[in-house]
Amino acid sequence: MIPFWFIFPAITAVTFLAVYLALYSVSFARFIPVMYLSAAGVGLAFWFFFDTMGDAGALQENNALYPPYLFGGVPHLALIGAFVIGVFVLGVFDHFAVPAENGAGSAKPFLIPMALAIVMGIHGLGEGWGAVSGVSGGTATTLTGLAALVQAYGTFPAVVSYPIHKFLEAAIVGAAYVAFVLRPNGWKAKRLELPVLGLCFAGPSAVGAAVGYFVSFDTTYFYAFGVTAALYAAMRLGEALSHGSAEGWTPSRYGLKTFSALLIGFLLLYTAALLH
């Protein structure tokens, strides 16, 4: 086992470093047209969906509706519920980010990357949890530093894959921040915006690492919630991609009905899969 005093600070430091490096790198990469940055974000979001949906057990789509005993009961319903709640939370954020025309309140486009950071961050809660749970038991090791991590996770590539993974995930948030906040505001960032985004994204991973060392839990629920961010990222970054270098455009008003339609479409084909 690797002691808590080492593994928790290590996971936390690497996570925050990778996330902030991504957010600031993307934000200052003004030589990349927003259209291409958004396209890269869409590509990253699709892989994020594929990867995270696997960690969510594909919402147990192999647990058929019939015969009923195969379905899995309340745990399966809870997994579906976590996904539904994730879409609902994104819809609420988007509702306040882009208010209705002539409606109360002003646009708050920062809530678009904020929604992504928070919901994706919940999937990070599961990643942090899983990253330490596997090394919290077993024979104690006298190794520290990189050698201890390589011993725990098998190979050097396996160790470095984690910060690369977090960097690229955070780049999705960074792309949304550039497309909807930074560029429309004349590339003028408010002082706390990137620190807040990084905290929302990386903070849950640190919490998961702290708790996961001592407590076992089925983290598929965190992934089922967090995977929904990929759908939102594709919607919003696809919109930024379609506008390209056009000046003066504003985000479309989706509304909760649009998110409801998105959820219904997903669940219809998912239900068909449960009949297999």
Tab-separated table of C-alpha atoms in Angstrom:
chain	number	residue	atom	x	y	z
A	1	MET	CA	0.000	0.000	0.000
A	2	ILE	CA	1.031	3.605	-0.529
A	3	PRO	CA	0.547	5.823	2.551
A	4	PHE	CA	-2.144	8.481	2.491
A	5	TRP	CA	0.320	11.265	3.291
A	6	PHE	CA	1.956	10.603	-0.075
A	7	ILE	CA	-0.767	9.496	-2.481
A	8	PHE	CA	-3.346	12.167	-1.615
A	9	PRO	CA	-1.036	15.180	-2.099
A	10	ALA	CA	0.411	13.550	-5.223
A	11	ILE	CA	-2.978	13.000	-6.897
A	12	THR	CA	-4.213	16.438	-5.840
A	13	ALA	CA	-1.122	18.283	-7.054
A	14	VAL	CA	-0.975	16.474	-10.390
A	15	THR	CA	-4.685	17.026	-10.995
A	16	PHE	CA	-4.640	20.754	-10.272
A	17	LEU	CA	-1.418	21.265	-12.219
A	18	ALA	CA	-2.765	19.487	-15.310
A	19	VAL	CA	-6.136	21.253	-15.157
A	20	TYR	CA	-4.750	24.759	-14.726
A	21	LEU	CA	-2.099	24.161	-17.363
A	22	ALA	CA	-4.858	23.230	-19.794
A	23	LEU	CA	-7.150	26.133	-18.923
A	24	TYR	CA	-4.438	28.777	-19.181
A	25	SER	CA	-2.804	27.225	-22.243
A	26	VAL	CA	-6.061	27.121	-24.179
A	27	SER	CA	-7.040	30.602	-23.046
A	28	PHE	CA	-3.768	32.114	-24.241
A	29	ALA	CA	-3.643	30.157	-27.524
A	30	ARG	CA	-5.111	33.063	-29.445
A	31	PHE	CA	-3.252	32.036	-32.587
A	32	ILE	CA	-5.734	29.146	-32.942
A	33	PRO	CA	-8.996	30.284	-34.581
A	34	VAL	CA	-12.000	29.682	-32.340
A	35	MET	CA	-13.579	27.515	-35.044
A	36	TYR	CA	-10.702	25.027	-34.887
A	37	LEU	CA	-10.464	25.203	-31.113
A	38	SER	CA	-14.182	24.425	-30.879
A	39	ALA	CA	-13.836	21.559	-33.360
A	40	ALA	CA	-11.044	20.055	-31.259
A	41	GLY	CA	-13.267	20.456	-28.203
A	42	VAL	CA	-16.072	18.547	-29.919
A	43	GLY	CA	-13.654	15.743	-30.758
A	44	LEU	CA	-12.442	15.589	-27.173
A	45	ALA	CA	-16.036	15.620	-25.922
A	46	PHE	CA	-16.950	12.591	-28.040
A	47	TRP	CA	-14.067	10.567	-26.645
A	48	PHE	CA	-14.909	11.789	-23.143
A	49	PHE	CA	-18.433	10.428	-23.647
A	50	PHE	CA	-17.159	7.062	-24.890
A	51	ASP	CA	-14.600	6.722	-22.120
A	52	THR	CA	-16.806	7.909	-19.266
A	53	MET	CA	-19.853	5.969	-20.392
A	54	GLY	CA	-17.719	2.855	-20.098
A	55	ASP	CA	-16.876	3.777	-16.515
A	56	ALA	CA	-20.601	4.331	-15.956
A	57	GLY	CA	-21.184	0.732	-17.018
A	58	ALA	CA	-22.984	2.024	-20.148
A	59	LEU	CA	-25.872	2.647	-17.722
A	60	GLN	CA	-26.105	-1.158	-17.490
A	61	GLU	CA	-27.704	-1.341	-20.912
A	62	ASN	CA	-27.023	-5.084	-20.951
A	63	ASN	CA	-29.421	-5.524	-18.005
A	64	ALA	CA	-32.522	-6.277	-20.045
A	65	LEU	CA	-36.037	-5.135	-19.169
A	66	TYR	CA	-37.319	-8.651	-19.685
A	67	PRO	CA	-37.321	-10.902	-17.831
A	68	PRO	CA	-37.600	-8.409	-14.938
A	69	TYR	CA	-35.076	-10.143	-12.671
A	70	LEU	CA	-32.310	-9.268	-15.145
A	71	PHE	CA	-32.949	-5.519	-14.900
A	72	GLY	CA	-31.117	-4.982	-11.627
A	73	GLY	CA	-33.791	-3.201	-9.645
A	74	VAL	CA	-33.138	0.000	-7.694
A	75	PRO	CA	-29.364	0.228	-8.389
A	76	HIS	CA	-30.057	0.246	-12.131
A	77	LEU	CA	-32.781	2.858	-11.737
A	78	ALA	CA	-30.437	4.965	-9.601
A	79	LEU	CA	-27.820	4.844	-12.343
A	80	ILE	CA	-30.348	6.068	-14.894
A	81	GLY	CA	-31.472	8.693	-12.400
A	82	ALA	CA	-27.906	10.008	-12.029
A	83	PHE	CA	-27.747	10.510	-15.788
A	84	VAL	CA	-31.119	12.279	-15.850
A	85	ILE	CA	-30.074	14.580	-13.006
A	86	GLY	CA	-26.879	15.440	-14.856
A	87	VAL	CA	-28.836	16.598	-17.909
A	88	PHE	CA	-31.241	18.524	-15.672
A	89	VAL	CA	-28.392	20.338	-13.885
A	90	LEU	CA	-26.861	21.354	-17.214
A	91	GLY	CA	-30.252	22.593	-18.380
A	92	VAL	CA	-30.624	24.749	-15.284
A	93	PHE	CA	-27.178	26.301	-15.753
A	94	ASP	CA	-27.918	26.955	-19.408
A	95	HIS	CA	-31.271	28.511	-18.515
A	96	PHE	CA	-29.493	31.233	-16.558
A	97	ALA	CA	-26.553	31.487	-18.958
A	98	VAL	CA	-28.764	32.458	-21.904
A	99	PRO	CA	-32.078	33.962	-20.726
A	100	ALA	CA	-35.118	34.266	-22.950
A	101	GLU	CA	-35.438	37.356	-25.117
A	102	ASN	CA	-37.151	40.161	-23.244
A	103	GLY	CA	-36.955	37.965	-20.154
A	104	ALA	CA	-35.774	38.860	-16.692
A	105	GLY	CA	-32.052	38.885	-16.071
A	106	SER	CA	-29.030	39.369	-18.285
A	107	ALA	CA	-26.934	36.814	-20.137
A	108	LYS	CA	-24.269	35.102	-18.050
A	109	PRO	CA	-22.183	33.186	-20.615
A	110	PHE	CA	-19.581	32.265	-17.982
A	111	LEU	CA	-22.128	29.728	-16.726
A	112	ILE	CA	-21.580	27.691	-19.901
A	113	PRO	CA	-17.978	26.651	-19.123
A	114	MET	CA	-18.885	26.666	-15.418
A	115	ALA	CA	-21.588	24.050	-16.037
A	116	LEU	CA	-19.091	21.895	-17.906
A	117	ALA	CA	-16.467	22.254	-15.164
A	118	ILE	CA	-18.893	21.310	-12.387
A	119	VAL	CA	-20.589	18.366	-14.096
A	120	MET	CA	-17.349	17.004	-15.547
A	121	GLY	CA	-15.822	17.536	-12.124
A	122	ILE	CA	-18.271	15.063	-10.602
A	123	HIS	CA	-16.945	12.369	-12.903
A	124	GLY	CA	-13.537	13.382	-11.521
A	125	LEU	CA	-14.845	12.522	-8.088
A	126	GLY	CA	-15.035	8.938	-9.310
A	127	GLU	CA	-11.597	9.149	-10.940
A	128	GLY	CA	-9.940	10.440	-7.786
A	129	TRP	CA	-11.735	7.802	-5.757
A	130	GLY	CA	-10.590	5.035	-8.065
A	131	ALA	CA	-7.047	6.348	-8.321
A	132	VAL	CA	-6.380	5.819	-4.606
A	133	SER	CA	-8.702	2.946	-3.688
A	134	GLY	CA	-6.500	0.449	-5.481
A	135	VAL	CA	-3.372	1.470	-3.592
A	136	SER	CA	-4.843	1.875	-0.118
A	137	GLY	CA	-4.544	-1.803	0.764
A	138	GLY	CA	-1.991	-4.556	0.436
A	139	THR	CA	1.615	-4.714	1.513
A	140	ALA	CA	3.177	-1.463	2.624
A	141	THR	CA	5.949	-0.134	0.397
A	142	THR	CA	9.095	1.696	1.390
A	143	LEU	CA	9.245	3.428	-1.974
A	144	THR	CA	8.233	7.040	-2.451
A	145	GLY	CA	7.954	9.444	-5.341
A	146	LEU	CA	7.684	8.278	-8.926
A	147	ALA	CA	9.003	4.800	-8.117
A	148	ALA	CA	6.110	4.194	-5.722
A	149	LEU	CA	3.582	5.312	-8.321
A	150	VAL	CA	5.088	3.098	-11.016
A	151	GLN	CA	5.021	0.144	-8.634
A	152	ALA	CA	1.395	0.853	-7.729
A	153	TYR	CA	0.016	1.452	-11.222
A	154	GLY	CA	2.188	-0.966	-13.170
A	155	THR	CA	4.100	1.107	-15.712
A	156	PHE	CA	5.429	4.611	-16.261
A	157	PRO	CA	2.989	5.230	-19.170
A	158	ALA	CA	0.118	4.266	-16.867
A	159	VAL	CA	1.273	6.905	-14.378
A	160	VAL	CA	1.691	9.734	-16.890
A	161	SER	CA	-1.589	8.929	-18.609
A	162	TYR	CA	-3.502	10.418	-15.665
A	163	PRO	CA	-2.242	14.022	-15.952
A	164	ILE	CA	-2.494	13.861	-19.755
A	165	HIS	CA	-6.067	12.636	-19.348
A	166	LYS	CA	-6.957	15.495	-16.992
A	167	PHE	CA	-5.253	18.076	-19.211
A	168	LEU	CA	-7.264	17.073	-22.272
A	169	GLU	CA	-10.545	16.917	-20.375
A	170	ALA	CA	-9.966	20.382	-18.965
A	171	ALA	CA	-9.200	21.597	-22.488
A	172	ILE	CA	-12.884	21.041	-23.301
A	173	VAL	CA	-13.813	23.520	-20.582
A	174	GLY	CA	-11.099	25.869	-21.797
A	175	ALA	CA	-12.436	25.779	-25.351
A	176	ALA	CA	-15.933	26.676	-24.117
A	177	TYR	CA	-14.481	29.495	-22.021
A	178	VAL	CA	-12.678	30.945	-25.036
A	179	ALA	CA	-15.665	30.589	-27.366
A	180	PHE	CA	-18.361	31.990	-25.086
A	181	VAL	CA	-16.572	34.261	-22.611
A	182	LEU	CA	-13.072	35.300	-23.530
A	183	ARG	CA	-13.328	36.030	-27.254
A	184	PRO	CA	-16.707	37.843	-27.143
A	185	ASN	CA	-15.303	39.992	-24.319
A	186	GLY	CA	-12.358	41.165	-26.377
A	187	TRP	CA	-10.018	38.559	-24.839
A	188	LYS	CA	-10.354	40.247	-21.457
A	189	ALA	CA	-10.605	37.720	-18.647
A	190	LYS	CA	-11.846	38.496	-15.177
A	191	ARG	CA	-9.277	37.696	-12.528
A	192	LEU	CA	-11.075	34.826	-10.792
A	193	GLU	CA	-12.746	33.117	-13.749
A	194	LEU	CA	-10.024	30.598	-14.606
A	195	PRO	CA	-9.163	29.859	-10.948
A	196	VAL	CA	-12.844	29.152	-10.258
A	197	LEU	CA	-13.176	26.900	-13.308
A	198	GLY	CA	-10.090	24.966	-12.265
A	199	LEU	CA	-11.333	24.544	-8.715
A	200	CYS	CA	-14.732	23.310	-9.890
A	201	PHE	CA	-13.110	20.822	-12.251
A	202	ALA	CA	-10.181	19.550	-10.174
A	203	GLY	CA	-11.612	19.950	-6.658
A	204	PRO	CA	-13.887	16.889	-6.792
A	205	SER	CA	-10.955	14.697	-7.860
A	206	ALA	CA	-9.102	15.765	-4.707
A	207	VAL	CA	-12.181	15.054	-2.585
A	208	GLY	CA	-12.537	11.638	-4.199
A	209	ALA	CA	-8.882	10.866	-3.502
A	210	ALA	CA	-9.241	11.895	0.143
A	211	VAL	CA	-12.369	9.835	0.803
A	212	GLY	CA	-11.627	6.938	-1.529
A	213	TYR	CA	-8.490	5.974	0.376
A	214	PHE	CA	-10.619	4.994	3.364
A	215	VAL	CA	-14.100	4.248	1.962
A	216	SER	CA	-15.245	1.878	-0.775
A	217	PHE	CA	-18.100	2.979	-3.023
A	218	ASP	CA	-19.635	2.185	-6.405
A	219	THR	CA	-18.363	5.162	-8.411
A	220	THR	CA	-20.384	4.359	-11.546
A	221	TYR	CA	-23.007	6.850	-10.315
A	222	PHE	CA	-20.493	9.692	-10.466
A	223	TYR	CA	-19.609	8.764	-14.025
A	224	ALA	CA	-23.270	8.452	-15.036
A	225	PHE	CA	-23.814	12.007	-13.834
A	226	GLY	CA	-20.615	13.446	-15.295
A	227	VAL	CA	-20.848	11.868	-18.741
A	228	THR	CA	-23.754	14.181	-19.551
A	229	ALA	CA	-21.278	17.060	-19.848
A	230	ALA	CA	-20.129	15.568	-23.151
A	231	LEU	CA	-23.589	16.108	-24.625
A	232	TYR	CA	-23.626	19.727	-23.511
A	233	ALA	CA	-20.076	20.335	-24.730
A	234	ALA	CA	-20.981	18.965	-28.160
A	235	MET	CA	-24.098	21.172	-28.304
A	236	ARG	CA	-22.388	24.397	-27.315
A	237	LEU	CA	-19.009	23.898	-28.990
A	238	GLY	CA	-20.805	22.723	-32.126
A	239	GLU	CA	-22.639	26.039	-32.076
A	240	ALA	CA	-19.366	27.953	-31.759
A	241	LEU	CA	-17.920	25.864	-34.589
A	242	SER	CA	-20.831	26.714	-36.885
A	243	HIS	CA	-20.340	30.458	-36.346
A	244	GLY	CA	-16.631	30.237	-37.047
A	245	SER	CA	-14.981	33.640	-37.068
A	246	ALA	CA	-18.249	35.589	-37.305
A	247	GLU	CA	-18.378	38.645	-35.096
A	248	GLY	CA	-21.169	39.682	-32.770
A	249	TRP	CA	-23.071	36.413	-32.498
A	250	THR	CA	-24.648	35.385	-29.210
A	251	PRO	CA	-25.375	31.884	-27.859
A	252	SER	CA	-28.690	30.369	-28.843
A	253	ARG	CA	-31.439	30.111	-26.281
A	254	TYR	CA	-32.070	26.396	-25.776
A	255	GLY	CA	-34.385	26.324	-22.784
A	256	LEU	CA	-35.396	23.397	-20.615
A	257	LYS	CA	-37.650	21.997	-23.344
A	258	THR	CA	-34.630	21.478	-25.575
A	259	PHE	CA	-32.820	19.612	-22.822
A	260	SER	CA	-35.951	17.547	-22.213
A	261	ALA	CA	-36.055	16.638	-25.899
A	262	LEU	CA	-32.368	15.720	-25.773
A	263	LEU	CA	-32.982	13.457	-22.799
A	264	ILE	CA	-36.040	11.852	-24.373
A	265	GLY	CA	-34.127	11.085	-27.555
A	266	PHE	CA	-31.312	9.477	-25.609
A	267	LEU	CA	-33.610	7.442	-23.389
A	268	LEU	CA	-35.705	6.188	-26.302
A	269	LEU	CA	-32.783	4.461	-27.974
A	270	TYR	CA	-31.392	3.412	-24.596
A	271	THR	CA	-34.741	1.730	-23.810
A	272	ALA	CA	-34.570	-0.060	-27.143
A	273	ALA	CA	-31.168	-1.376	-26.122
A	274	LEU	CA	-32.664	-2.700	-22.877
A	275	LEU	CA	-34.962	-4.891	-24.929
A	276	HIS	CA	-32.063	-6.812	-26.487
